[in-house]
């Protein structure tokens, strides 16, 4: 049974799996995994036959993703940063970006990456982001992340870009040391 689940979903992010089980991606044809790494979140979508693109700045990770995901055209798995992606505007029905945005160099870089994702997303498209925040942690030190999304900025950061929360955002605090925010958004 575990092997069957692994074949169907791979080593998927648990919060992304939650959104899949809620049916968020049922009507998607074109999907971008922004910061896909070796492709751990692609298996389910690949098995469903979606037109998948992925990008990552780590060339070795992209090579591994190409080897592991043979049903995805290798030219769709790009060695690129998010903000430098050269893909058609408003092309994707869904964009997933898991554990990437907190590696922005600074706040300006974070906004450049987010603006690019919004530009690539179709109207009525789904944007799923999981990233570090400062919610519920005492020390605002980054614990290895270069950018923490401040709790005070969360709502405005997304709504001013025409994104609305599909469900209330959440942030999971781990031992009071780090906090991972989960944001499921609809472009309006």
Coordinates of N, CA and C in Angstrom, one line a residue:
X1 N 0.8 -1.2 0.0 CA 0.0 0.0 0.0 C 0.9 1.3 0.0
X2 N 1.9 1.3 0.8 CA 2.8 2.5 0.9 C 3.5 2.7 -0.5
X3 N 3.9 1.6 -1.1 CA 4.5 1.7 -2.4 C 3.5 2.2 -3.5
X4 N 2.3 1.8 -3.4 CA 1.3 2.4 -4.3 C 1.1 3.9 -4.1
X5 N 1.0 4.3 -2.9 CA 0.9 5.7 -2.6 C 2.1 6.5 -3.1
X6 N 3.3 5.9 -2.9 CA 4.5 6.6 -3.4 C 4.5 6.7 -4.9
X7 N 4.1 5.7 -5.6 CA 4.0 5.8 -7.0 C 3.0 6.8 -7.5
X8 N 1.9 7.0 -6.8 CA 0.9 8.0 -7.1 C 1.3 9.4 -6.8
X9 N 1.9 9.6 -5.6 CA 2.2 10.9 -5.1 C 3.7 11.3 -5.0
X10 N 4.6 10.3 -4.9 CA 6.0 10.6 -4.7 C 6.2 11.2 -3.3
X11 N 7.3 11.9 -3.2 CA 7.7 12.5 -1.9 C 7.1 13.9 -1.7
X12 N 5.8 14.0 -1.9 CA 5.1 15.3 -2.0 C 5.1 16.0 -0.7
X13 N 5.1 17.3 -0.8 CA 4.9 18.2 0.3 C 3.5 17.9 0.9
X14 N 3.4 17.7 2.2 CA 2.2 17.4 2.9 C 1.1 18.4 2.7
X15 N 1.5 19.7 2.7 CA 0.5 20.7 2.6 C 0.0 20.9 1.1
X16 N 0.8 20.5 0.2 CA 0.4 20.4 -1.2 C -0.6 19.2 -1.4
X17 N -0.3 18.1 -0.8 CA -1.2 16.9 -0.8 C -2.5 17.3 -0.2
X18 N -2.6 18.1 0.8 CA -3.8 18.6 1.4 C -4.7 19.3 0.4
X19 N -4.0 20.2 -0.4 CA -4.7 20.9 -1.4 C -5.2 20.0 -2.6
X20 N -4.4 19.0 -2.9 CA -4.8 18.1 -3.9 C -6.1 17.3 -3.5
X21 N -6.1 16.9 -2.2 CA -7.2 16.2 -1.7 C -8.5 17.0 -1.6
X22 N -8.3 18.3 -1.5 CA -9.4 19.3 -1.5 C -9.9 19.6 -2.9
X23 N -9.2 19.0 -3.9 CA -9.7 19.2 -5.3 C -9.2 20.5 -6.0
X24 N -8.3 21.2 -5.4 CA -7.9 22.5 -5.9 C -7.3 22.4 -7.4
X25 N -6.8 21.3 -7.8 CA -6.1 21.2 -9.1 C -6.8 20.4 -10.1
X26 N -8.1 20.1 -9.8 CA -8.9 19.2 -10.7 C -9.0 19.8 -12.1
X27 N -9.1 21.1 -12.3 CA -9.4 21.7 -13.6 C -8.1 22.3 -14.2
X28 N -7.0 21.8 -13.8 CA -5.7 22.4 -14.3 C -5.2 21.5 -15.5
X29 N -4.7 22.3 -16.4 CA -4.0 21.6 -17.6 C -2.5 22.0 -17.6
X30 N -2.2 23.2 -17.3 CA -0.8 23.7 -17.3 C -0.4 24.1 -15.9
X31 N 0.7 23.5 -15.5 CA 1.2 23.7 -14.1 C 2.7 24.0 -14.1
X32 N 3.1 25.0 -13.3 CA 4.4 25.4 -13.1 C 4.8 25.0 -11.6
X33 N 5.9 24.3 -11.5 CA 6.5 24.2 -10.1 C 7.7 25.1 -10.1
X34 N 7.6 26.2 -9.4 CA 8.6 27.2 -9.4 C 9.5 26.9 -8.2
X35 N 10.7 26.5 -8.6 CA 11.7 26.0 -7.6 C 11.5 24.5 -7.4
X36 N 11.4 23.8 -8.4 CA 11.0 22.3 -8.4 C 12.1 21.4 -7.8
X37 N 13.3 21.9 -7.7 CA 14.4 21.0 -7.3 C 14.4 19.8 -8.1
X38 N 14.5 18.6 -7.5 CA 14.6 17.3 -8.2 C 13.2 16.8 -8.7
X39 N 12.1 17.6 -8.3 CA 10.8 17.2 -8.8 C 10.0 16.5 -7.8
X40 N 10.2 16.6 -6.6 CA 9.5 15.8 -5.6 C 8.0 16.1 -5.6
X41 N 7.5 17.2 -6.0 CA 6.1 17.5 -6.1 C 5.4 17.3 -7.4
X42 N 6.2 16.7 -8.4 CA 5.7 16.6 -9.7 C 4.9 15.3 -10.0
X43 N 5.2 14.2 -9.2 CA 4.7 12.9 -9.6 C 3.2 12.8 -9.8
X44 N 2.5 13.3 -8.8 CA 1.0 13.3 -9.0 C 0.5 14.0 -10.2
X45 N 1.0 15.1 -10.5 CA 0.6 15.9 -11.7 C 1.1 15.2 -13.0
X46 N 2.3 14.7 -13.0 CA 2.8 13.9 -14.1 C 1.9 12.7 -14.4
X47 N 1.5 12.0 -13.3 CA 0.6 10.8 -13.5 C -0.8 11.2 -14.0
X48 N -1.2 12.4 -13.8 CA -2.5 12.9 -14.3 C -2.4 13.5 -15.7
X49 N -1.1 13.5 -16.3 CA -1.0 14.0 -17.7 C -1.0 15.4 -17.9
X50 N -0.7 16.2 -16.9 CA -0.7 17.7 -17.0 C 0.5 18.1 -17.9
X51 N 0.4 19.3 -18.5 CA 1.5 19.9 -19.2 C 2.3 20.7 -18.1
X52 N 3.4 20.1 -17.7 CA 4.2 20.6 -16.6 C 5.4 21.3 -17.0
X53 N 5.7 22.4 -16.3 CA 6.9 23.1 -16.4 C 7.5 23.2 -15.0
X54 N 8.8 23.2 -14.9 CA 9.5 23.4 -13.6 C 10.7 24.2 -13.8
X55 N 11.1 24.9 -12.8 CA 12.4 25.7 -12.8 C 13.1 25.6 -11.5
X56 N 14.4 25.7 -11.6 CA 15.2 25.7 -10.4 C 16.6 26.3 -10.8
X57 N 17.2 27.0 -9.8 CA 18.5 27.6 -10.1 C 19.6 26.5 -10.0
X58 N 19.3 25.4 -9.4 CA 20.3 24.3 -9.2 C 20.3 23.4 -10.4
X59 N 21.3 23.5 -11.3 CA 21.4 22.7 -12.5 C 21.4 21.2 -12.2
X60 N 22.1 20.8 -11.2 CA 22.1 19.3 -10.9 C 20.7 18.8 -10.5
X61 N 20.0 19.6 -9.8 CA 18.6 19.3 -9.4 C 17.7 19.1 -10.6
X62 N 17.9 20.1 -11.6 CA 17.1 20.0 -12.8 C 17.4 18.7 -13.6
X63 N 18.7 18.4 -13.7 CA 19.1 17.2 -14.4 C 18.5 15.9 -13.7
X64 N 18.4 15.9 -12.4 CA 17.8 14.8 -11.7 C 16.3 14.8 -11.9
X65 N 15.7 15.9 -12.0 CA 14.2 16.0 -12.3 C 14.0 15.4 -13.7
X66 N 14.8 15.8 -14.6 CA 14.7 15.3 -16.0 C 14.8 13.8 -16.1
X67 N 15.7 13.2 -15.3 CA 15.9 11.8 -15.2 C 14.8 11.1 -14.5
X68 N 14.2 11.7 -13.5 CA 13.2 11.0 -12.7 C 11.8 11.2 -13.3
X69 N 11.6 12.2 -14.1 CA 10.2 12.5 -14.7 C 10.3 12.4 -16.2
X70 N 10.3 11.2 -16.7 CA 10.5 11.0 -18.2 C 9.3 11.5 -19.0
X71 N 8.1 11.6 -18.4 CA 6.9 12.0 -19.1 C 6.8 13.5 -19.3
X72 N 7.7 14.2 -18.6 CA 7.8 15.7 -18.8 C 8.9 16.0 -19.8
X73 N 8.5 16.7 -20.8 CA 9.6 17.1 -21.8 C 10.8 17.8 -21.1
X74 N 12.0 17.3 -21.4 CA 13.1 17.9 -20.7 C 13.3 19.4 -20.9
X75 N 12.8 19.9 -22.0 CA 12.8 21.3 -22.3 C 11.9 22.1 -21.4
X76 N 11.0 21.4 -20.7 CA 10.0 22.1 -19.8 C 10.6 22.2 -18.4
X77 N 11.7 21.6 -18.1 CA 12.4 21.6 -16.8 C 13.6 22.5 -17.0
X78 N 13.5 23.7 -16.5 CA 14.4 24.8 -16.8 C 15.3 25.2 -15.7
X79 N 16.6 25.4 -16.1 CA 17.6 25.9 -15.1 C 17.5 27.4 -15.1
X80 N 16.6 27.9 -14.2 CA 16.3 29.4 -14.2 C 15.8 29.8 -12.8
X81 N 16.1 31.0 -12.5 CA 15.5 31.6 -11.3 C 14.0 31.9 -11.7
X82 N 13.2 32.1 -10.7 CA 11.8 32.5 -10.9 C 11.7 33.8 -11.7
X83 N 12.4 34.8 -11.2 CA 12.2 36.1 -11.8 C 12.7 36.2 -13.2
X84 N 13.6 35.3 -13.6 CA 14.2 35.3 -15.0 C 13.5 34.4 -16.0
X85 N 12.4 33.7 -15.5 CA 11.7 32.8 -16.4 C 11.2 33.5 -17.6
X86 N 11.4 32.9 -18.8 CA 10.9 33.4 -20.0 C 9.8 32.4 -20.5
X87 N 8.6 32.6 -20.0 CA 7.4 31.8 -20.3 C 6.3 32.7 -20.6
X88 N 5.3 32.2 -21.4 CA 4.1 33.1 -21.7 C 3.4 33.6 -20.5
X89 N 3.0 34.9 -20.6 CA 2.2 35.5 -19.5 C 0.8 34.8 -19.4
X90 N 0.3 34.7 -18.2 CA -1.1 34.2 -18.0 C -1.3 32.8 -18.7
X91 N -0.3 31.9 -18.6 CA -0.3 30.6 -19.2 C -0.7 29.5 -18.3
X92 N -0.4 29.6 -17.0 CA -0.5 28.5 -16.1 C -1.9 28.6 -15.3
X93 N -2.5 27.4 -15.3 CA -3.7 27.3 -14.5 C -3.4 27.2 -13.0
X94 N -2.2 26.7 -12.7 CA -1.7 26.5 -11.3 C -0.2 26.7 -11.3
X95 N 0.2 27.3 -10.2 CA 1.7 27.4 -9.9 C 1.9 27.0 -8.5
X96 N 2.8 26.1 -8.3 CA 3.2 25.7 -6.9 C 4.6 26.2 -6.7
X97 N 4.8 26.6 -5.5 CA 6.1 27.2 -5.1 C 6.4 26.8 -3.6
X98 N 7.0 25.7 -3.4 CA 7.1 25.1 -2.1 C 8.6 25.3 -1.6
X99 N 8.7 26.0 -0.4 CA 10.0 26.1 0.3 C 11.0 26.8 -0.6
X100 N 10.6 27.9 -1.3 CA 11.5 28.6 -2.2 C 11.6 30.1 -1.9
X101 N 10.5 30.7 -1.7 CA 10.5 32.2 -1.6 C 11.3 32.7 -0.4
X102 N 11.5 31.9 0.6 CA 12.2 32.4 1.8 C 13.7 32.4 1.5
X103 N 14.1 32.0 0.3 CA 15.5 32.1 -0.1 C 15.7 33.4 -1.0
X104 N 14.7 34.2 -1.1 CA 14.9 35.5 -1.7 C 16.1 36.3 -1.0
X105 N 16.8 37.0 -1.8 CA 18.0 37.7 -1.3 C 17.6 38.8 -0.3
X106 N 16.4 39.4 -0.5 CA 15.9 40.4 0.4 C 14.4 40.7 0.0
X107 N 13.8 41.6 0.6 CA 12.4 41.9 0.3 C 12.1 42.3 -1.1
X108 N 13.0 43.1 -1.7 CA 12.8 43.5 -3.1 C 12.8 42.2 -4.0
X109 N 13.8 41.3 -3.8 CA 13.9 40.1 -4.6 C 12.6 39.2 -4.4
X110 N 12.1 39.1 -3.2 CA 10.9 38.4 -2.9 C 9.8 38.9 -3.8
X111 N 9.6 40.3 -3.8 CA 8.5 40.9 -4.5 C 8.7 40.7 -6.1
X112 N 10.0 40.6 -6.5 CA 10.2 40.4 -7.9 C 9.8 38.9 -8.3
X113 N 10.1 38.0 -7.4 CA 9.7 36.6 -7.7 C 8.2 36.5 -7.6
X114 N 7.5 37.1 -6.6 CA 6.1 37.0 -6.5 C 5.4 37.6 -7.7
X115 N 5.9 38.8 -8.1 CA 5.3 39.5 -9.3 C 5.4 38.6 -10.6
X116 N 6.5 37.9 -10.7 CA 6.7 37.0 -11.9 C 5.7 35.9 -11.8
X117 N 5.5 35.3 -10.7 CA 4.5 34.2 -10.5 C 3.1 34.7 -10.9
X118 N 2.7 35.9 -10.4 CA 1.4 36.4 -10.7 C 1.3 36.7 -12.2
X119 N 2.3 37.2 -12.8 CA 2.3 37.5 -14.3 C 2.1 36.2 -15.1
X120 N 2.7 35.1 -14.6 CA 2.6 33.8 -15.4 C 1.3 33.1 -15.2
X121 N 0.5 33.4 -14.1 CA -0.7 32.7 -13.7 C -1.9 33.3 -14.4
X122 N -2.7 32.4 -14.9 CA -4.0 32.8 -15.6 C -4.9 33.5 -14.5
X123 N -5.9 34.3 -15.0 CA -6.9 34.7 -14.1 C -7.7 33.5 -13.7
X124 N -8.1 33.5 -12.5 CA -8.8 32.3 -11.9 C -7.9 31.1 -11.7
X125 N -6.6 31.4 -11.8 CA -5.6 30.3 -11.5 C -5.2 30.2 -10.0
X126 N -4.7 29.1 -9.7 CA -4.3 28.8 -8.3 C -2.8 29.0 -8.1
X127 N -2.5 29.7 -7.0 CA -1.1 29.9 -6.6 C -1.0 29.3 -5.2
X128 N -0.1 28.3 -5.1 CA 0.2 27.6 -3.8 C 1.6 28.0 -3.4
X129 N 1.8 28.6 -2.3 CA 3.1 29.0 -1.7 C 3.2 28.5 -0.3
X130 N 4.4 27.8 -0.1 CA 4.8 27.5 1.3 C 6.1 28.1 1.5
X131 N 6.2 28.9 2.6 CA 7.5 29.6 2.8 C 7.6 30.0 4.3
X132 N 8.8 30.4 4.7 CA 9.1 30.8 6.0 C 8.4 32.2 6.3
X133 N 7.9 32.3 7.5 CA 7.3 33.6 8.0 C 7.9 33.9 9.4
X134 N 7.5 35.0 9.9 CA 7.9 35.3 11.3 C 6.8 35.1 12.3
X135 N 5.7 34.4 11.8 CA 4.5 34.2 12.6 C 4.8 33.3 13.8
X136 N 4.6 33.7 15.0 CA 4.6 32.9 16.2 C 6.0 32.5 16.7
X137 N 7.0 33.1 16.1 CA 8.4 32.8 16.6 C 8.9 34.0 17.4
X138 N 9.7 33.7 18.4 CA 10.2 34.8 19.3 C 11.4 35.5 18.6
X139 N 12.3 34.7 18.1 CA 13.5 35.3 17.5 C 13.2 35.5 16.0
X140 N 13.4 36.7 15.5 CA 13.2 37.0 14.1 C 14.4 36.6 13.2
X141 N 15.3 35.9 13.8 CA 16.5 35.4 13.0 C 16.0 34.4 12.0
X142 N 16.6 34.3 10.9 CA 16.1 33.5 9.8 C 16.4 32.0 9.8
X143 N 17.2 31.5 10.7 CA 17.5 30.1 10.7 C 17.9 29.5 9.4
X144 N 18.7 30.2 8.7 CA 19.2 29.8 7.3 C 18.4 30.3 6.2
X145 N 17.2 31.0 6.4 CA 16.5 31.6 5.3 C 17.0 33.0 5.2
X146 N 16.9 33.5 3.9 CA 17.4 34.9 3.7 C 16.2 35.9 3.7
X147 N 15.0 35.4 3.7 CA 13.8 36.3 3.8 C 12.7 35.6 4.6
X148 N 12.1 36.3 5.6 CA 11.0 35.8 6.3 C 9.8 36.8 6.0
X149 N 8.7 36.2 5.5 CA 7.5 37.1 5.2 C 6.9 37.5 6.6
X150 N 6.9 38.8 6.8 CA 6.4 39.3 8.1 C 4.9 39.1 8.2
X151 N 4.4 38.7 9.4 CA 3.0 38.5 9.6 C 2.2 39.7 9.3
X152 N 2.8 40.9 9.6 CA 2.1 42.2 9.3 C 1.9 42.5 7.9
X153 N 2.6 41.8 7.0 CA 2.6 42.1 5.5 C 1.8 41.0 4.8
X154 N 1.4 39.9 5.4 CA 0.9 38.8 4.6 C -0.3 39.1 3.8
X155 N -1.4 39.7 4.4 CA -2.6 40.0 3.7 C -2.3 40.9 2.5
X156 N -1.7 42.0 2.8 CA -1.5 43.1 1.8 C -0.6 42.6 0.7
X157 N 0.4 41.8 1.0 CA 1.4 41.3 0.0 C 0.6 40.6 -1.1
X158 N -0.4 39.8 -0.8 CA -1.1 39.0 -1.8 C -2.3 39.8 -2.4
X159 N -3.1 40.4 -1.5 CA -4.3 41.1 -2.1 C -4.0 42.2 -3.0
X160 N -2.9 43.0 -2.8 CA -2.6 44.1 -3.7 C -2.2 43.6 -5.1
X161 N -2.0 42.3 -5.2 CA -1.6 41.7 -6.5 C -2.8 41.0 -7.2
X162 N -4.0 41.2 -6.6 CA -5.2 40.6 -7.2 C -5.3 39.1 -6.8
X163 N -4.7 38.8 -5.7 CA -4.8 37.4 -5.2 C -5.7 37.4 -4.0
X164 N -6.6 36.4 -3.9 CA -7.4 36.2 -2.8 C -7.2 34.8 -2.2
X165 N -7.3 34.8 -0.9 CA -7.1 33.5 -0.1 C -8.3 32.6 -0.4
X166 N -8.0 31.4 -0.8 CA -9.1 30.4 -1.0 C -9.5 29.9 0.3
X167 N -8.6 29.8 1.2 CA -8.9 29.4 2.6 C -8.0 30.2 3.5
X168 N -8.3 30.3 4.8 CA -7.4 31.0 5.7 C -5.9 30.5 5.6
X169 N -5.0 31.5 5.6 CA -3.6 31.1 5.6 C -3.3 30.5 6.9
X170 N -2.2 29.7 6.9 CA -1.8 29.1 8.2 C -0.3 29.2 8.3
X171 N 0.2 29.1 9.5 CA 1.7 29.1 9.7 C 2.0 28.1 10.8
X172 N 2.8 27.1 10.5 CA 3.1 26.1 11.4 C 4.5 26.4 12.1
X173 N 4.5 26.5 13.4 CA 5.7 26.8 14.2 C 6.3 25.5 14.6
X174 N 7.6 25.4 14.3 CA 8.4 24.2 14.7 C 9.3 24.6 15.9
X175 N 9.0 24.1 17.0 CA 9.8 24.3 18.2 C 10.1 25.7 18.5
X176 N 9.2 26.6 18.1 CA 9.4 28.0 18.4 C 10.6 28.6 17.6
X177 N 11.2 27.9 16.7 CA 12.4 28.3 16.1 C 12.2 28.8 14.6
X178 N 11.2 28.1 14.0 CA 10.9 28.5 12.6 C 9.4 28.3 12.3
X179 N 8.9 29.1 11.4 CA 7.5 29.1 11.1 C 7.3 29.0 9.6
X180 N 6.5 28.0 9.1 CA 6.3 27.8 7.7 C 4.9 28.2 7.4
X181 N 4.7 29.2 6.5 CA 3.4 29.7 6.1 C 2.9 28.9 4.9
X182 N 1.6 28.7 4.9 CA 1.0 28.0 3.7 C -0.1 28.9 3.2
X183 N 0.0 29.3 1.9 CA -0.9 30.2 1.3 C -1.5 29.6 0.0
X184 N -2.8 29.5 0.0 CA -3.5 28.9 -1.2 C -4.3 30.1 -1.7
X185 N -4.0 30.5 -2.9 CA -4.6 31.8 -3.5 C -5.2 31.6 -4.8
X186 N -6.1 32.5 -5.1 CA -6.8 32.5 -6.4 C -6.5 33.9 -7.0
X187 N -6.1 33.9 -8.3 CA -5.9 35.2 -9.0 C -7.2 35.6 -9.6
X188 N -7.6 36.8 -9.2 CA -8.9 37.4 -9.6 C -8.7 38.5 -10.6

